[in-house]
Amino acid sequence: HNLESFLILFIILFCLRNMITWVFTPVTTEITSLDTENIDDILRNADVALVNFYADWCRFSQMLHPIFEEASNVIKEEYPSENQVVFARVDCDQHSDIAQRYRISKYPTLKLFRNGMMMKREYRGQRSVKALADYIRQQKSDPVQELHDLVEITTLDRSKRNIIGYFEQMDSEHYRVFQKVANILHDDCAFFSAFGTVSKPERYSGDSIIYKPPGHSAPDMVYLGSMTNFDGIYNWIQDKCVPLVREITFENGEELTEEGLPFLILFHMKEDTESLEIFQNEVARQLISEKGAINFLHADCDKFRHPLLHIQKTPADCPVIAIDSFRHMYVFENFKDILIPGRLKQFVFDLHSGKLHREFHHGPDPTDTAQGQDAQDVASSPPESSFQKLAPSEYRYTLLRDRDEL
């Protein structure tokens, strides 16, 4: 009898121990390894995917591995469905073609994907479990704020670019496409929606999307394409939310530098909006074909005194236009010349042809010398790039190429 009681007690304790172990053992997830065979399928089916591009020999990559895995475990408990959130990794030594495809220039690089589309802003936050988990929670939050009364539109922050969708109902293909675009572009625009009777006064010709530009005087713009065409809506909203001429700050400098394109920068005083408007208009008029080959930027003269000093200028000289090629800085001779047809375009073409570099080192090209005047080989020393210093920190990444080749 005692033996029987002992066996029953033993079995109960054994079961309790297993139950306690099952309850308190955290869910562990295997980080998905991506290769050329599975990468497109896995990323396309994931609502959100955070991908760690790493190299085993990189000490920063080694430091991140356990943190990345623990953050994955934390998030998996909150979003258990298979495709809600995927933590994945790419061994860039084994899959250099993938690294090249996504323009990996340092290890480790953390990039965010939504339904297979890579977001332009990679993760640059703190390398901790909490920070990574908070970042994913933020990405999973709904980027579209619902309006419950059209009066709320009058209280919108008009310093931002606002996109408002008016829909008959939330459970519709029109809204799902709108929400998908908002998930991708929410860093560039503020998104709002209204439904049913609230939105009815704005739906006189059916569901619609409007763009409210910054400022109170600029007129609204209406999307005129198909409400189920993701590419059409995405391209239209991206064009409105990502301006041709962007402001460079110390916060986004690393991100802009990593795009790898030279900078054409207008340095202006913050209150000097007239010069900025002229610059924006001339860039749109003369250089729209160069979008994708050079970044058009404007910078606060007071905040960026150091780059100005590099080109022997001060805030008192602003507005000033310059090119930073990430090797040298070149100055546009006179801001007022921007209004001369083709002059700004020629300045950019002279960068691409190497003329700016040659002339800084050897004086004017012989073809630019007046007739009867002897060409002189005048050596000079162009100012070094100032903005390359905003590139990724060597104390946090293993950089893959020489800094002055960015």
Coordinates of C-alpha atoms in Angstrom, one line a residue:
H1 CA 0.0 0.0 0.0
N2 CA 2.8 2.4 0.9
L3 CA 4.6 1.5 -2.3
E4 CA 1.5 2.2 -4.3
S5 CA 1.0 5.6 -2.5
F6 CA 4.7 6.4 -3.2
L7 CA 4.3 5.6 -6.9
I8 CA 1.2 7.7 -7.2
L9 CA 2.9 10.6 -5.4
F10 CA 6.0 10.2 -7.7
I11 CA 3.8 10.3 -10.8
I12 CA 2.0 13.4 -9.6
L13 CA 5.2 15.3 -8.8
F14 CA 6.7 14.2 -12.2
C15 CA 3.7 15.6 -14.0
L16 CA 3.7 18.8 -12.0
R17 CA 7.4 19.3 -12.8
N18 CA 6.7 18.9 -16.5
M19 CA 3.7 21.2 -16.4
I20 CA 5.8 23.9 -14.6
T21 CA 8.6 23.5 -17.1
W22 CA 6.1 23.8 -20.0
V23 CA 4.5 26.9 -18.5
F24 CA 7.7 28.8 -17.7
T25 CA 9.9 27.7 -20.5
P26 CA 9.9 30.6 -23.0
V27 CA 8.9 30.0 -26.6
T28 CA 12.1 29.7 -28.6
T29 CA 12.2 30.3 -32.4
E30 CA 14.8 29.4 -34.9
I31 CA 15.9 32.4 -36.9
T32 CA 15.0 31.8 -40.5
S33 CA 18.1 31.6 -42.7
L34 CA 17.5 33.1 -46.2
D35 CA 19.2 32.0 -49.4
T36 CA 18.6 32.4 -53.1
E37 CA 16.0 29.6 -53.2
N38 CA 13.7 30.8 -50.3
I39 CA 14.2 34.5 -49.9
D40 CA 11.6 35.8 -52.2
D41 CA 8.9 33.4 -51.0
I42 CA 9.5 34.0 -47.3
L43 CA 9.7 37.8 -47.5
R44 CA 6.7 38.1 -49.9
N45 CA 4.5 36.1 -47.4
A46 CA 5.6 38.0 -44.3
D47 CA 3.6 40.9 -43.1
V48 CA 6.8 42.3 -41.5
A49 CA 10.2 40.8 -41.7
L50 CA 13.4 42.0 -40.0
V51 CA 16.5 40.7 -41.7
N52 CA 19.9 40.6 -40.3
F53 CA 22.6 40.8 -43.0
Y54 CA 25.8 39.6 -41.3
A55 CA 29.2 38.0 -41.7
D56 CA 30.5 35.4 -39.2
W57 CA 34.0 37.0 -39.1
C58 CA 32.5 40.4 -38.1
R59 CA 32.6 40.9 -34.3
F60 CA 29.7 43.3 -34.4
S61 CA 27.7 40.6 -36.1
Q62 CA 28.7 38.1 -33.4
M63 CA 27.6 40.5 -30.7
L64 CA 24.2 41.0 -32.3
H65 CA 23.3 37.3 -32.8
P66 CA 22.1 36.5 -29.2
I67 CA 20.2 39.8 -28.9
F68 CA 18.5 39.2 -32.3
E69 CA 17.5 35.7 -31.3
E70 CA 16.1 36.8 -27.9
A71 CA 14.1 39.7 -29.5
S72 CA 12.7 37.1 -31.9
N73 CA 11.5 35.0 -29.0
V74 CA 9.9 37.9 -27.3
I75 CA 8.0 39.0 -30.4
K76 CA 7.0 35.4 -31.3
E77 CA 5.0 35.2 -28.1
E78 CA 3.1 38.4 -29.0
Y79 CA 2.7 37.5 -32.7
P80 CA 2.5 33.7 -32.9
S81 CA 1.1 33.4 -36.4
E82 CA 3.7 32.2 -38.8
N83 CA 3.7 35.2 -41.2
Q84 CA 2.9 38.0 -38.8
V85 CA 6.5 38.8 -38.0
V86 CA 9.6 37.0 -39.4
F87 CA 13.1 37.4 -38.0
A88 CA 15.5 36.2 -40.6
R89 CA 19.2 36.4 -41.5
V90 CA 21.5 36.3 -44.5
D91 CA 25.1 35.1 -44.3
C92 CA 26.6 37.6 -46.7
D93 CA 29.8 35.6 -47.3
Q94 CA 27.7 32.6 -48.4
H95 CA 25.2 34.7 -50.4
S96 CA 27.1 37.6 -51.8
D97 CA 24.5 37.9 -54.6
I98 CA 21.8 38.7 -52.0
A99 CA 24.1 41.2 -50.2
Q100 CA 24.7 42.9 -53.5
R101 CA 21.0 42.9 -54.4
Y102 CA 20.2 44.8 -51.2
R103 CA 23.3 47.1 -51.4
I104 CA 24.8 45.9 -48.1
S105 CA 27.8 48.2 -47.3
K106 CA 28.4 47.3 -43.7
Y107 CA 27.9 44.4 -41.2
P108 CA 25.6 43.9 -39.5
T109 CA 22.8 45.6 -41.4
L110 CA 19.2 45.3 -40.2
K111 CA 16.6 45.9 -42.9
L112 CA 12.8 45.8 -42.6
F113 CA 10.6 44.3 -45.3
R114 CA 6.8 44.5 -45.8
N115 CA 5.3 41.8 -48.0
G116 CA 8.6 41.5 -49.8
M117 CA 9.2 45.2 -50.3
M118 CA 12.3 46.5 -48.6
M119 CA 11.8 49.7 -46.6
K120 CA 14.3 52.5 -47.4
R121 CA 14.9 53.2 -43.7
E122 CA 16.8 50.4 -42.1
Y123 CA 16.9 49.9 -38.4
R124 CA 19.6 52.1 -36.8
G125 CA 18.3 52.0 -33.2
Q126 CA 19.8 50.6 -30.1
R127 CA 21.1 47.0 -30.3
S128 CA 19.1 45.7 -27.4
V129 CA 16.3 43.1 -27.0
K130 CA 13.9 45.8 -25.7
A131 CA 14.7 48.3 -28.5
L132 CA 14.3 45.7 -31.2
A133 CA 11.0 44.4 -29.8
D134 CA 9.7 47.9 -29.4
Y135 CA 10.6 48.7 -33.0
I136 CA 8.7 45.7 -34.3
R137 CA 5.7 46.6 -32.1
Q138 CA 5.7 50.0 -33.6
Q139 CA 5.9 48.6 -37.1
K140 CA 2.9 46.3 -36.3
S141 CA 0.8 49.2 -35.0
D142 CA -1.9 50.6 -37.4
P143 CA -0.3 53.6 -39.2
V144 CA -3.8 55.0 -40.2
Q145 CA -5.6 57.2 -37.7
E146 CA -9.3 57.1 -37.9
L147 CA -11.3 60.3 -38.0
H148 CA -14.6 60.3 -36.1
D149 CA -15.6 63.7 -37.2
L150 CA -14.5 65.7 -40.3
V151 CA -14.0 68.7 -37.9
E152 CA -10.8 66.9 -36.8
I153 CA -9.3 67.8 -40.2
T154 CA -9.1 71.4 -39.1
T155 CA -6.8 70.4 -36.3
L156 CA -4.3 68.4 -38.4
D157 CA -0.6 69.4 -38.1
R158 CA -0.2 71.3 -41.4
S159 CA 3.6 71.3 -41.2
K160 CA 3.4 67.6 -42.2
R161 CA 2.3 66.0 -45.4
N162 CA -1.2 64.5 -44.7
I163 CA -3.0 61.8 -46.7
I164 CA -6.7 61.2 -46.0
G165 CA -8.7 58.3 -47.3
Y166 CA -12.5 58.5 -47.4
F167 CA -14.2 55.1 -47.6
E168 CA -17.7 53.7 -47.4
Q169 CA -16.5 50.9 -45.2
M170 CA -13.4 49.6 -43.5
D171 CA -13.9 46.0 -44.6
S172 CA -13.2 46.7 -48.3
E173 CA -10.5 46.1 -50.8
H174 CA -10.1 49.9 -51.3
Y175 CA -9.2 50.4 -47.7
R176 CA -6.9 47.3 -47.5
V177 CA -4.8 48.7 -50.4
F178 CA -4.7 52.1 -48.8
Q179 CA -3.6 50.6 -45.5
K180 CA -0.9 48.5 -47.2
V181 CA 0.5 51.7 -48.8
A182 CA 0.3 53.5 -45.4
N183 CA 2.3 50.7 -43.8
I184 CA 5.1 51.4 -46.2
L185 CA 5.1 55.2 -46.3
H186 CA 4.0 56.1 -42.8
D187 CA 7.5 57.6 -42.0
D188 CA 7.0 60.1 -44.8
C189 CA 3.4 61.1 -44.4
A190 CA 0.7 61.1 -41.8
F191 CA -2.2 58.9 -42.8
F192 CA -5.9 59.3 -41.8
S193 CA -9.2 57.7 -42.8
A194 CA -12.9 58.2 -42.4
F195 CA -15.7 55.7 -42.9
G196 CA -19.5 55.5 -43.4
T197 CA -21.6 58.5 -42.5
V198 CA -18.5 60.4 -41.3
S199 CA -16.9 60.2 -44.7
K200 CA -20.1 60.6 -46.8
P201 CA -19.8 64.3 -47.5
E202 CA -16.4 63.7 -49.1
R203 CA -17.5 60.6 -51.2
Y204 CA -19.7 62.4 -53.7
S205 CA -18.1 60.4 -56.5
G206 CA -17.1 57.3 -54.5
D207 CA -14.2 56.3 -52.2
S208 CA -11.4 58.8 -52.6
I209 CA -7.8 59.7 -51.4
I210 CA -6.6 63.2 -51.0
Y211 CA -3.2 64.8 -50.3
K212 CA -3.0 67.9 -48.1
P213 CA 0.5 69.5 -48.7
P214 CA 2.3 71.3 -45.8
G215 CA 1.0 74.8 -45.2
H216 CA -2.5 76.2 -45.1
S217 CA -2.6 77.9 -48.5
A218 CA -1.5 74.9 -50.7
P219 CA -4.5 73.3 -52.5
D220 CA -5.5 69.7 -51.9
M221 CA -4.7 67.1 -54.6
V222 CA -7.0 64.2 -55.4
Y223 CA -5.9 60.7 -56.5
L224 CA -7.7 60.0 -59.8
G225 CA -6.6 56.4 -60.5
S226 CA -8.1 53.0 -59.6
M227 CA -8.7 52.5 -55.9
T228 CA -7.6 48.8 -56.1
N229 CA -4.4 49.5 -58.0
F230 CA -1.7 49.2 -55.4
D231 CA 1.2 50.3 -57.7
G232 CA -0.8 53.3 -58.8
I233 CA -1.7 54.5 -55.3
Y234 CA 1.7 53.7 -54.0
N235 CA 3.5 55.7 -56.7
W236 CA 1.1 58.6 -56.4
I237 CA 1.4 58.9 -52.6
Q238 CA 5.2 58.3 -52.7
D239 CA 5.5 61.2 -55.2
K240 CA 3.6 63.4 -52.7
C241 CA 5.2 62.2 -49.5
V242 CA 8.9 62.1 -50.6
P243 CA 9.8 65.5 -51.9
L244 CA 12.3 65.9 -54.7
V245 CA 14.4 68.2 -52.5
R246 CA 14.8 66.8 -49.0
E247 CA 16.2 68.4 -45.9
I248 CA 19.4 66.9 -44.5
T249 CA 19.8 66.9 -40.8
F250 CA 22.2 65.2 -38.4
E251 CA 19.5 62.7 -37.7
N252 CA 19.0 61.5 -41.3
G253 CA 22.5 62.2 -42.5
E254 CA 23.7 58.6 -42.2
E255 CA 20.6 57.3 -44.0
L256 CA 21.1 59.8 -46.9
T257 CA 24.8 59.1 -47.1
E258 CA 24.2 55.3 -47.3
E259 CA 22.1 55.8 -50.5
G260 CA 25.5 56.3 -52.2
L261 CA 24.5 59.2 -54.4
P262 CA 26.3 62.5 -54.5
F263 CA 24.6 65.5 -52.8
L264 CA 23.5 68.7 -54.5
I265 CA 22.9 70.9 -51.5
L266 CA 21.4 74.3 -51.0
F267 CA 22.7 75.9 -47.8
H268 CA 20.2 78.5 -46.7
M269 CA 19.1 80.3 -43.5
K270 CA 16.0 78.6 -42.1
E271 CA 13.9 81.6 -42.5
D272 CA 15.0 82.1 -46.1
T273 CA 12.2 80.2 -47.7
E274 CA 12.4 82.2 -51.0
S275 CA 15.8 80.8 -51.9
L276 CA 14.6 77.3 -51.1
E277 CA 11.5 77.7 -53.3
I278 CA 13.7 78.9 -56.2
F279 CA 16.1 76.0 -55.7
Q280 CA 13.2 73.5 -55.6
N281 CA 11.7 75.0 -58.8
E282 CA 14.9 74.9 -60.7
V283 CA 15.8 71.4 -59.6
A284 CA 12.3 70.3 -60.9
R285 CA 12.8 72.2 -64.1
Q286 CA 16.4 71.4 -65.0
L287 CA 17.3 68.2 -63.1
I288 CA 14.2 65.9 -62.9
S289 CA 16.0 63.5 -65.2
E290 CA 18.8 63.2 -62.7
K291 CA 16.6 61.9 -59.9
G292 CA 18.2 58.6 -58.9
A293 CA 21.7 59.8 -59.9
I294 CA 22.1 62.5 -57.3
N295 CA 20.3 63.5 -54.1
F296 CA 18.8 67.0 -54.0
L297 CA 19.0 68.4 -50.5
H298 CA 18.8 71.6 -48.5
A299 CA 20.5 72.3 -45.2
D300 CA 20.3 74.9 -42.4
C301 CA 23.3 77.2 -42.7
D302 CA 23.5 77.6 -38.9
K303 CA 23.5 73.9 -38.2
F304 CA 25.9 73.0 -40.9
R305 CA 28.5 75.7 -40.4
H306 CA 31.3 73.1 -40.5
P307 CA 30.7 72.0 -44.1
L308 CA 30.4 75.7 -45.1
L309 CA 33.8 76.4 -43.6
H310 CA 35.2 73.5 -45.7
I311 CA 34.2 75.5 -48.8
Q312 CA 35.4 78.8 -47.2
K313 CA 31.9 80.1 -46.6
T314 CA 30.0 81.3 -43.6
P315 CA 26.2 81.7 -42.9
A316 CA 26.6 85.3 -44.0
D317 CA 27.3 84.0 -47.5
C318 CA 24.1 82.0 -47.7
P319 CA 22.4 80.9 -49.9
V320 CA 25.1 78.7 -51.3
I321 CA 24.9 75.8 -53.6
A322 CA 27.5 73.0 -53.5
I323 CA 28.0 69.4 -54.6
D324 CA 29.5 66.8 -52.2
S325 CA 30.8 63.8 -54.1
F326 CA 31.9 62.1 -50.9
R327 CA 35.5 62.8 -52.1
H328 CA 35.4 66.5 -52.5
M329 CA 33.1 69.5 -52.3
Y330 CA 32.5 71.8 -55.3
V331 CA 30.8 75.2 -55.1
F332 CA 28.3 76.6 -57.6
E333 CA 29.8 80.0 -58.4
N334 CA 26.8 82.3 -57.8
F335 CA 23.4 81.4 -56.4
K336 CA 21.7 83.9 -58.8
D337 CA 23.1 82.0 -61.7
I338 CA 20.6 79.2 -60.9
L339 CA 18.1 81.2 -62.9
I340 CA 20.2 81.1 -66.1
P341 CA 18.6 78.3 -68.2
G342 CA 20.7 75.1 -68.0
R343 CA 23.4 76.5 -65.7
L344 CA 22.5 74.2 -62.7
K345 CA 22.1 71.3 -65.0
Q346 CA 25.6 71.9 -66.5
F347 CA 27.0 72.0 -62.9
V348 CA 25.7 68.5 -62.3
F349 CA 26.8 67.2 -65.7
D350 CA 30.3 68.5 -65.0
L351 CA 30.4 66.4 -61.9
H352 CA 29.3 63.2 -63.8
S353 CA 31.9 63.9 -66.6
G354 CA 34.7 64.4 -64.1
K355 CA 35.2 68.0 -65.2
L356 CA 34.7 69.5 -61.7
H357 CA 37.4 67.1 -60.4
R358 CA 39.8 67.8 -63.2
E359 CA 39.5 71.6 -63.0
F360 CA 39.9 71.6 -59.3
H361 CA 43.2 69.8 -59.7
H362 CA 44.5 71.1 -63.0
G363 CA 42.7 74.4 -63.7
P364 CA 40.2 75.0 -66.6
D365 CA 39.9 72.5 -69.4
P366 CA 41.7 73.7 -72.6
T367 CA 38.3 73.8 -74.3
D368 CA 37.2 76.4 -71.8
T369 CA 40.2 78.7 -72.5
A370 CA 39.5 81.9 -74.4
Q371 CA 40.9 81.9 -78.0
G372 CA 44.5 83.0 -78.1
Q373 CA 45.0 82.5 -74.4
D374 CA 47.5 79.8 -73.3
A375 CA 46.0 77.1 -71.1
Q376 CA 47.7 76.8 -67.7
D377 CA 48.0 73.7 -65.6
V378 CA 47.1 75.3 -62.2
A379 CA 47.1 72.7 -59.5
S380 CA 44.6 73.2 -56.7
S381 CA 43.3 71.3 -53.7
P382 CA 39.5 70.9 -53.6
P383 CA 38.0 70.8 -50.1
E384 CA 37.5 67.2 -48.9
S385 CA 34.0 65.9 -48.4
S386 CA 32.4 67.0 -45.2
F387 CA 29.2 64.9 -45.3
Q388 CA 31.1 61.6 -45.6
K389 CA 31.7 62.1 -41.8
L390 CA 27.9 61.4 -41.4
A391 CA 28.4 57.9 -42.8
P392 CA 28.1 54.8 -40.5
S393 CA 30.3 54.7 -37.4
E394 CA 33.3 52.4 -37.6
Y395 CA 32.7 51.7 -33.9
R396 CA 29.4 50.1 -34.6
Y397 CA 29.7 48.5 -38.0
T398 CA 32.3 46.7 -40.1
L399 CA 32.4 48.9 -43.2
L400 CA 32.9 47.1 -46.5
R401 CA 34.5 49.9 -48.5
D402 CA 36.8 52.8 -48.2
R403 CA 35.0 55.8 -46.7
D404 CA 35.9 58.2 -49.5
E405 CA 34.3 55.9 -52.1
L406 CA 30.8 56.2 -50.5

